[in-house]
Coordinates of C-alpha atoms and ligand atoms in Angstrom, one line a residue:
M1 CA 0.2 -2.1 29.8
A2 CA 0.4 -4.2 26.7
E3 CA 3.7 -5.6 25.5
S4 CA 5.2 -3.8 22.5
A5 CA 5.8 -5.9 19.4
A6 CA 8.6 -5.7 16.9
F7 CA 8.6 -2.7 14.5
A8 CA 7.8 -3.4 10.8
K9 CA 8.1 -0.5 8.4
G10 CA 4.8 0.0 6.6
L11 CA 3.3 -2.7 8.9
E12 CA 4.6 -5.3 6.5
G13 CA 3.7 -8.8 7.6
V14 CA 1.7 -7.5 10.6
I15 CA -1.7 -9.1 11.3
A16 CA -3.6 -6.0 12.3
G17 CA -7.1 -7.4 12.7
E18 CA -9.5 -10.2 12.0
T19 CA -12.0 -10.3 9.2
A20 CA -14.6 -12.7 7.8
I21 CA -14.9 -10.7 4.6
C22 CA -11.9 -11.5 2.6
A23 CA -8.7 -13.7 2.5
V24 CA -5.6 -12.7 0.4
N25 CA -2.8 -15.2 0.0
Q26 CA -0.1 -16.1 -2.6
T27 CA -2.4 -18.4 -4.6
Q28 CA -5.9 -17.1 -3.9
L29 CA -8.2 -14.0 -3.4
I30 CA -11.4 -15.0 -1.6
Y31 CA -14.5 -13.0 -0.9
R32 CA -16.6 -14.6 1.9
G33 CA -15.5 -18.1 0.7
Y34 CA -15.7 -17.6 -3.0
E35 CA -12.5 -17.4 -5.2
I36 CA -12.1 -14.4 -7.4
A37 CA -11.8 -16.2 -10.7
D38 CA -15.0 -18.1 -9.9
L39 CA -16.8 -14.8 -9.2
A40 CA -15.3 -13.0 -12.2
E41 CA -16.6 -15.8 -14.5
H42 CA -19.9 -16.6 -13.0
A43 CA -21.2 -13.6 -10.9
T44 CA -22.3 -10.1 -11.6
F45 CA -21.1 -7.1 -9.7
E46 CA -24.4 -6.6 -8.0
E47 CA -24.3 -10.2 -6.7
V48 CA -20.8 -9.7 -5.4
A49 CA -21.8 -6.4 -3.8
F50 CA -24.7 -8.2 -2.0
L51 CA -22.3 -11.0 -1.0
L52 CA -19.9 -8.5 0.6
L53 CA -22.5 -6.3 2.2
V54 CA -25.0 -8.8 3.5
G55 CA -22.7 -11.9 3.9
H56 CA -24.2 -14.5 1.7
K57 CA -24.9 -15.2 -2.0
P58 CA -28.3 -13.6 -2.8
S59 CA -31.3 -15.6 -3.7
A60 CA -33.1 -14.5 -6.9
E61 CA -35.6 -12.6 -4.9
E62 CA -33.0 -10.9 -2.7
L63 CA -31.0 -9.9 -5.7
R64 CA -34.1 -8.4 -7.4
F65 CA -34.9 -6.3 -4.3
F66 CA -31.3 -5.3 -3.9
K67 CA -31.0 -4.1 -7.5
D68 CA -34.3 -2.3 -7.2
E69 CA -33.1 -0.5 -4.1
L70 CA -29.9 0.5 -5.9
I71 CA -31.8 1.8 -8.9
A72 CA -34.2 3.8 -6.6
N73 CA -31.2 5.4 -4.9
R74 CA -29.2 6.5 -7.9
A75 CA -30.3 10.1 -8.2
L76 CA -28.3 12.7 -6.3
P77 CA -29.7 15.3 -3.8
G78 CA -29.7 18.9 -5.0
P79 CA -26.8 20.1 -2.9
V80 CA -24.5 17.4 -4.3
I81 CA -25.5 18.4 -7.9
D82 CA -24.9 22.0 -7.0
F83 CA -21.5 21.2 -5.7
L84 CA -20.6 19.3 -8.9
L85 CA -21.6 22.2 -11.0
T86 CA -19.5 24.6 -9.0
A87 CA -16.5 22.2 -9.2
R88 CA -16.0 22.8 -13.0
P89 CA -13.4 25.5 -12.7
M90 CA -11.5 23.5 -10.1
L91 CA -11.5 20.5 -12.3
L92 CA -10.5 22.4 -15.4
D93 CA -7.6 24.2 -13.8
K94 CA -6.7 20.9 -12.1
S95 CA -6.6 22.3 -8.5
A96 CA -9.0 19.4 -8.0
V97 CA -8.8 16.0 -9.7
P98 CA -11.9 13.8 -9.9
M99 CA -10.9 11.8 -6.8
D100 CA -10.9 15.0 -4.8
V101 CA -14.3 16.1 -6.1
L102 CA -15.7 12.6 -5.5
R103 CA -14.3 12.7 -1.9
T104 CA -16.1 16.0 -1.2
A105 CA -19.3 14.8 -2.8
V106 CA -19.4 11.6 -0.6
S107 CA -18.8 13.8 2.4
I108 CA -21.8 16.0 1.5
L109 CA -23.9 12.9 1.1
G110 CA -23.1 12.2 4.7
N111 CA -24.3 15.6 5.8
L112 CA -27.6 15.0 4.1
D113 CA -28.2 11.4 5.2
K114 CA -30.8 11.0 7.9
D115 CA -28.9 7.9 9.2
S116 CA -25.5 9.6 9.2
Q117 CA -25.0 9.4 13.0
D118 CA -26.4 5.9 13.4
N119 CA -23.7 3.1 13.4
S120 CA -26.1 0.2 13.9
P121 CA -25.8 -2.7 11.5
E122 CA -29.2 -1.8 9.9
A123 CA -28.3 1.9 9.4
N124 CA -24.8 0.9 8.1
L125 CA -26.4 -1.4 5.5
R126 CA -28.9 1.3 4.4
K127 CA -26.1 3.9 4.1
A128 CA -23.9 1.5 2.2
K129 CA -26.6 0.8 -0.4
R130 CA -27.2 4.5 -0.8
I131 CA -23.5 5.3 -1.3
L132 CA -23.0 2.4 -3.7
A133 CA -26.0 3.6 -5.8
K134 CA -24.9 7.2 -5.9
V135 CA -21.1 7.0 -6.6
P136 CA -21.6 6.2 -10.3
T137 CA -24.0 9.1 -10.6
I138 CA -21.4 11.4 -9.0
I139 CA -18.7 10.2 -11.4
G140 CA -21.1 10.5 -14.4
H141 CA -22.3 14.0 -13.6
M142 CA -18.8 15.1 -12.9
Q143 CA -17.6 13.9 -16.3
N144 CA -20.6 15.7 -17.9
V145 CA -19.5 18.9 -16.0
I146 CA -15.9 18.5 -17.3
D147 CA -17.1 17.9 -20.8
G148 CA -19.5 20.8 -20.7
R149 CA -22.6 18.7 -21.5
D150 CA -26.0 18.7 -19.7
L151 CA -26.1 16.2 -16.9
V152 CA -27.3 12.8 -18.1
A153 CA -30.5 11.6 -16.4
H154 CA -30.0 13.8 -13.3
E155 CA -33.6 13.2 -12.2
T156 CA -33.3 9.4 -12.1
G157 CA -29.5 8.8 -11.9
G158 CA -29.6 6.8 -15.1
D159 CA -31.5 4.1 -17.0
A160 CA -33.3 1.6 -14.7
K161 CA -32.7 -1.1 -17.3
L162 CA -29.0 -0.8 -17.0
S163 CA -26.7 -2.6 -14.5
H164 CA -24.4 -0.7 -12.1
A165 CA -21.5 -1.0 -14.6
A166 CA -23.5 -0.2 -17.8
N167 CA -25.3 2.7 -16.1
L168 CA -21.9 4.2 -15.0
L169 CA -20.7 4.2 -18.6
Y170 CA -24.1 5.6 -19.7
L171 CA -24.0 8.4 -17.1
M172 CA -20.4 9.4 -18.1
S173 CA -21.0 9.7 -21.9
G174 CA -24.8 9.8 -22.5
S175 CA -24.5 6.7 -24.7
R176 CA -25.6 3.2 -23.7
P177 CA -22.6 0.8 -23.8
S178 CA -22.4 -2.4 -25.7
D179 CA -23.0 -5.6 -23.7
Q180 CA -19.3 -6.4 -24.1
F181 CA -18.1 -3.1 -22.7
A182 CA -20.6 -3.3 -19.8
R183 CA -19.5 -6.9 -19.0
V184 CA -15.8 -5.9 -19.0
V185 CA -16.4 -3.0 -16.7
D186 CA -18.6 -5.3 -14.5
V187 CA -15.8 -7.8 -14.2
S188 CA -13.3 -5.0 -13.3
L189 CA -15.7 -3.9 -10.6
I190 CA -15.8 -7.5 -9.2
L191 CA -12.0 -7.6 -9.2
Y192 CA -11.8 -4.2 -7.4
A193 CA -14.5 -4.8 -4.8
E194 CA -12.5 -6.0 -1.9
H195 CA -8.9 -6.8 -0.8
D196 CA -8.7 -7.1 3.0
F197 CA -6.4 -4.7 4.8
N198 CA -5.2 -2.6 1.8
A199 CA -4.4 1.0 2.7
S200 CA -7.8 2.5 2.0
T201 CA -9.7 -0.2 3.8
F202 CA -7.4 0.0 6.8
T203 CA -8.0 3.8 6.8
S204 CA -11.7 3.2 6.8
R205 CA -11.3 0.8 9.7
V206 CA -9.1 3.1 11.7
I207 CA -11.8 5.8 11.3
A208 CA -14.7 3.5 12.1
G209 CA -12.7 2.2 15.1
T210 CA -13.1 5.6 16.8
L211 CA -16.9 5.0 16.4
S212 CA -17.0 7.7 13.7
D213 CA -19.6 7.2 10.9
M214 CA -19.6 5.4 7.6
H215 CA -19.6 8.5 5.3
G216 CA -16.6 9.9 7.3
A217 CA -14.7 6.6 7.0
M218 CA -15.4 6.4 3.3
T219 CA -14.3 10.0 2.8
G220 CA -11.0 9.1 4.4
A221 CA -10.8 5.9 2.4
I222 CA -11.2 7.8 -0.9
A223 CA -8.3 10.0 0.1
A224 CA -6.2 7.0 0.8
L225 CA -7.2 5.2 -2.5
K226 CA -6.3 8.3 -4.6
G227 CA -2.5 7.9 -4.0
P228 CA -0.4 6.5 -6.8
L229 CA 1.0 3.7 -4.6
H230 CA -2.6 2.4 -4.2
G231 CA -5.7 2.9 -6.5
G232 CA -4.2 6.0 -8.2
A233 CA -1.8 3.5 -9.9
N234 CA -4.4 2.6 -12.6
E235 CA -4.2 6.2 -13.9
M236 CA -0.5 6.4 -13.5
A237 CA 0.1 3.1 -15.3
M238 CA -1.6 4.5 -18.3
E239 CA 0.3 7.8 -18.1
M240 CA 3.5 5.8 -17.9
L241 CA 2.6 3.9 -21.1
K242 CA 1.8 7.2 -22.8
D243 CA 5.3 8.5 -21.8
I244 CA 6.9 5.4 -23.3
M245 CA 4.8 5.6 -26.5
A246 CA 5.8 9.3 -26.8
D247 CA 9.4 8.4 -26.5
V248 CA 9.6 5.3 -28.7
G249 CA 6.8 6.0 -31.2
E250 CA 4.5 3.3 -32.5
A251 CA 7.3 1.9 -34.6
G252 CA 9.4 1.4 -31.5
I253 CA 7.0 -1.2 -30.0
G254 CA 8.7 -4.6 -29.9
T255 CA 12.1 -3.0 -30.4
P256 CA 15.0 -2.4 -28.0
K257 CA 13.9 1.2 -27.7
V258 CA 11.4 0.1 -25.1
D259 CA 14.2 -1.7 -23.2
A260 CA 16.3 1.5 -23.3
W261 CA 13.4 3.5 -21.8
M262 CA 13.0 0.8 -19.0
E263 CA 16.8 0.8 -18.4
R264 CA 16.7 4.5 -17.8
A265 CA 13.8 4.2 -15.4
F266 CA 15.7 1.4 -13.5
A267 CA 18.8 3.6 -13.4
E268 CA 16.8 6.5 -12.0
K269 CA 15.3 4.0 -9.4
R270 CA 11.8 4.9 -10.6
K271 CA 8.8 3.0 -9.3
L272 CA 6.9 1.7 -12.4
M273 CA 3.2 2.2 -11.9
G274 CA 1.0 -0.9 -12.0
F275 CA 3.8 -3.2 -10.9
G276 CA 4.6 -4.8 -7.6
H277 CA 2.5 -5.7 -4.6
R278 CA 3.0 -5.8 -0.8
V279 CA 1.4 -9.2 -0.5
Y280 CA 1.5 -10.9 -3.9
K281 CA 5.1 -11.8 -4.7
N282 CA 4.3 -14.3 -7.6
G283 CA 1.7 -12.1 -9.3
D284 CA -1.7 -10.5 -8.6
H285 CA -4.5 -13.1 -9.3
R286 CA -6.7 -10.3 -10.6
A287 CA -4.3 -9.0 -13.3
P288 CA -4.4 -11.9 -15.8
I289 CA -8.2 -12.0 -15.7
L290 CA -8.6 -8.3 -16.6
H291 CA -5.7 -8.5 -19.1
A292 CA -7.3 -11.2 -21.1
L293 CA -10.7 -9.4 -21.2
G294 CA -9.2 -6.1 -22.1
R295 CA -6.9 -7.6 -24.7
S296 CA -9.8 -9.4 -26.4
L297 CA -11.7 -6.1 -26.5
A298 CA -8.7 -4.4 -28.1
A299 CA -8.1 -7.3 -30.5
K300 CA -11.7 -7.3 -31.6
D301 CA -11.9 -3.7 -32.6
T302 CA -8.6 -1.9 -32.9
T303 CA -10.3 1.5 -32.9
N304 CA -11.7 2.4 -29.5
P305 CA -14.3 5.2 -29.0
G306 CA -11.5 7.7 -28.3
G307 CA -10.0 7.0 -31.7
H308 CA -6.9 5.2 -30.5
A309 CA -5.7 2.0 -32.0
A310 CA -6.0 -0.1 -28.9
L311 CA -4.1 -3.3 -29.6
K312 CA -0.8 -1.5 -29.9
W313 CA -1.1 -0.3 -26.3
F314 CA -1.6 -3.9 -25.1
Q315 CA 1.5 -4.9 -27.2
L316 CA 3.5 -2.2 -25.6
G317 CA 2.2 -3.1 -22.1
E318 CA 3.1 -6.8 -22.7
Q319 CA 6.6 -5.8 -23.7
V320 CA 6.9 -3.7 -20.5
Q321 CA 5.6 -6.6 -18.4
K322 CA 8.1 -9.0 -19.9
I323 CA 11.0 -6.6 -19.3
M324 CA 9.9 -6.1 -15.6
L325 CA 9.7 -9.8 -15.1
D326 CA 13.0 -10.6 -16.8
K327 CA 15.0 -7.8 -15.2
K328 CA 13.3 -7.3 -11.8
N329 CA 11.2 -10.4 -11.3
I330 CA 8.2 -8.0 -10.5
H331 CA 4.7 -8.8 -11.8
P332 CA 2.0 -6.4 -12.9
N333 CA -0.8 -5.8 -10.4
V334 CA -4.5 -5.3 -11.3
D335 CA -4.0 -1.6 -12.0
F336 CA -1.8 -2.3 -15.0
P337 CA -4.4 -4.1 -17.2
C338 CA -7.1 -1.9 -15.8
G339 CA -5.4 1.2 -17.2
L340 CA -5.0 -0.5 -20.6
T341 CA -8.6 -1.8 -20.5
Y342 CA -10.3 1.4 -19.6
F343 CA -8.1 3.2 -22.2
T344 CA -9.3 0.8 -24.8
M345 CA -12.8 1.7 -24.0
G346 CA -12.1 5.5 -24.3
I347 CA -12.8 6.2 -20.6
P348 CA -11.0 9.4 -19.6
V349 CA -7.9 8.6 -17.6
P350 CA -8.7 10.8 -14.5
Q351 CA -11.9 8.7 -13.9
Y352 CA -10.1 5.4 -13.6
T353 CA -9.6 5.7 -9.8
P354 CA -13.1 7.1 -9.2
I355 CA -14.4 4.0 -11.0
F356 CA -12.3 1.9 -8.6
V357 CA -14.3 3.7 -5.8
A358 CA -17.6 2.8 -7.5
S359 CA -16.7 -0.8 -6.6
R360 CA -14.5 -0.6 -3.5
V361 CA -17.2 1.1 -1.5
T362 CA -18.7 -2.3 -1.0
G363 CA -15.5 -3.7 0.6
W364 CA -15.1 -0.5 2.7
A365 CA -18.7 -0.7 3.9
A366 CA -18.4 -4.3 4.8
H367 CA -15.3 -3.6 6.8
I368 CA -16.7 -0.5 8.5
A369 CA -19.8 -2.5 9.6
E370 CA -17.5 -5.4 10.8
Q371 CA -15.4 -2.9 12.8
H372 CA -18.5 -1.3 14.4
A373 CA -20.0 -4.7 15.2
N374 CA -16.9 -5.8 17.2
N375 CA -15.0 -2.7 17.9
R376 CA -11.7 -1.9 19.7
L377 CA -9.9 1.4 19.0
I378 CA -7.0 0.9 16.6
R379 CA -4.1 2.7 18.2
P380 CA -0.6 1.2 17.6
L381 CA 2.7 2.5 19.0
T382 CA 5.6 4.2 17.4
A383 CA 9.4 3.8 17.8
Y384 CA 10.6 7.3 18.9
T385 CA 13.6 8.6 16.9
G386 CA 13.6 12.2 18.1
P387 CA 16.0 14.1 20.3
A388 CA 17.0 12.8 23.7
L389 CA 15.2 14.3 26.7
R390 CA 16.2 18.0 27.2
T391 CA 15.0 21.0 29.3
W392 CA 13.1 24.0 27.9
K393 CA 14.9 26.5 30.2
E394 CA 18.5 26.8 29.2
A395 CA 21.0 26.1 32.0
Ligands
CMC401 N1 8.8 -0.5 -9.9 C1 10.1 -0.7 -9.6 N2 10.6 -1.4 -8.6 C2 9.7 -1.9 -7.7 C3 8.3 -1.7 -7.9 C4 7.9 -1.0 -9.0 N3 6.6 -0.8 -9.2 N4 7.6 -2.3 -6.9 C5 8.6 -2.8 -6.1 N5 9.8 -2.5 -6.5 C6 11.1 -2.9 -6.0 C7 11.5 -1.9 -4.9 O1 12.2 -0.8 -5.4 C8 12.3 -2.8 -3.9 O2 13.5 -2.9 -4.5 P1 14.9 -2.9 -3.6 O3 14.7 -4.1 -2.6 O4 16.0 -3.1 -4.5 O5 14.8 -1.6 -2.9 C9 11.6 -4.1 -4.0 O6 10.9 -4.1 -5.3 C10 10.5 -4.3 -2.9 O7 9.6 -3.2 -3.0 P2 9.0 -2.4 -1.8 O8 8.9 -0.9 -2.2 O9 9.6 -2.7 -0.5 O10 7.5 -2.9 -1.8 P3 6.3 -2.4 -1.0 O11 5.6 -3.6 -0.5 O12 6.7 -1.5 0.1 O13 5.4 -1.6 -2.0 C11 4.0 -1.2 -3.7 C12 4.4 -2.2 -2.7 C13 2.7 -1.7 -4.4 C14 3.7 0.2 -3.1 C15 5.1 -1.0 -4.8 O14 5.3 -2.2 -5.4 C16 4.9 0.1 -5.8 O15 5.2 1.3 -5.5 N6 4.3 -0.2 -6.9 C17 3.9 0.8 -7.9 C18 2.5 1.4 -7.5 C19 1.4 0.5 -7.8 O16 1.3 -0.1 -8.8 N7 0.5 0.4 -6.8 C20 -0.7 -0.5 -6.9 C21 -0.7 -1.5 -5.8 S1 -1.8 -2.9 -6.0 C22 -3.4 -2.4 -6.4 C23 -3.9 -1.2 -5.7 O17 -3.8 -1.0 -4.5 O18 -4.6 -0.5 -6.4

């Protein structure tokens, strides 16, 4: 029997596996040897997706084939479209949020995939590409269903001339985004693509470790990502800023009214969404990259497509960040600028975490394949805290 190790609540500090996909430390975030700021500045999301899934930087020809494959796989099968159409009442009465509907749609994709029971590296790569191609279409069609408009490009899953990021925006709204909007979303997808043993990826590896299949592992990962302590924080961060704005009013930005709101939150021991991180204690490397991009978008055009004056939200966010740092020494994580940035672009808040999925499926798929390729069941121990031994039959 293996020796038991020390207990660490939330597995903090525990090395729970090996990976060649990603390294996270206090100063760097690295995808297969490339640092995140380098990728955000010089790569596209499709290049990063290839890097994560296949293992190396694509040649021009590999990239062309990869993009063509994604475009060819964007359209959804009929049963998934039917499901999305029937989900409208659930979405409208909020018994289901978009992450729940996306989770079910990915699960149905698995039921329809001819490779679904095959965990070989080749089948895993084929499935990963299909899921990657289809998630933006699910999100787009779902938003069309919520808005009561005809599905955009349901026969093709979009416009073949558009990138993964631009096509996602097009499918959601029916309008082709500006190059600047498309690039900002593209960078957000690069930043979101992979993050070693975060909760959703760990979930996917636990499921894959039983030799279960990729769609099942991704379905579980989507459920894990939904939570506000993980990916759901990008939506919750924006909801929190809306609460503050409702309380202090526009004229309250930059005044002690915001400090007072924060003091109340501290007194109530509330977790402020979009702040803190299990690993990064001196700041999340991704946050300043996205903050700068989002802010420049807001500063350039202070009226976003939703009709909100965008810059004031960044100014409020910056004040909140400063108070968190001064009073608690806690930095924003990537979800904080993400909320502000997507809000600036007029993207509906309940789709922020689904858009995270449109990117993180690459990281999940890489980890699921890595687990399958060198598997050992993931089965830790617990420290028992229940009653002492007793007998069922009373004495
Ligand atoms: N607001 C207020 N206090 C906080 C926060 C926060 N967001 N984050 C940490 N703290 C405090 C916490 O109360 C604790 O204080 P004390 O020692 O006085 O009890 C201290 O900092 C250490 O925090 P912890 O809860 O032990 O940290 P953790 O590693 O267990 O949790 C976390 C990490 C990300 C779940 C947490 O920081 C949090 O709940 N943040 C808000 C949700 C969030 O933004 N999640 C996104 C995470 S990163 C990107 C992603 O996955 O999408």
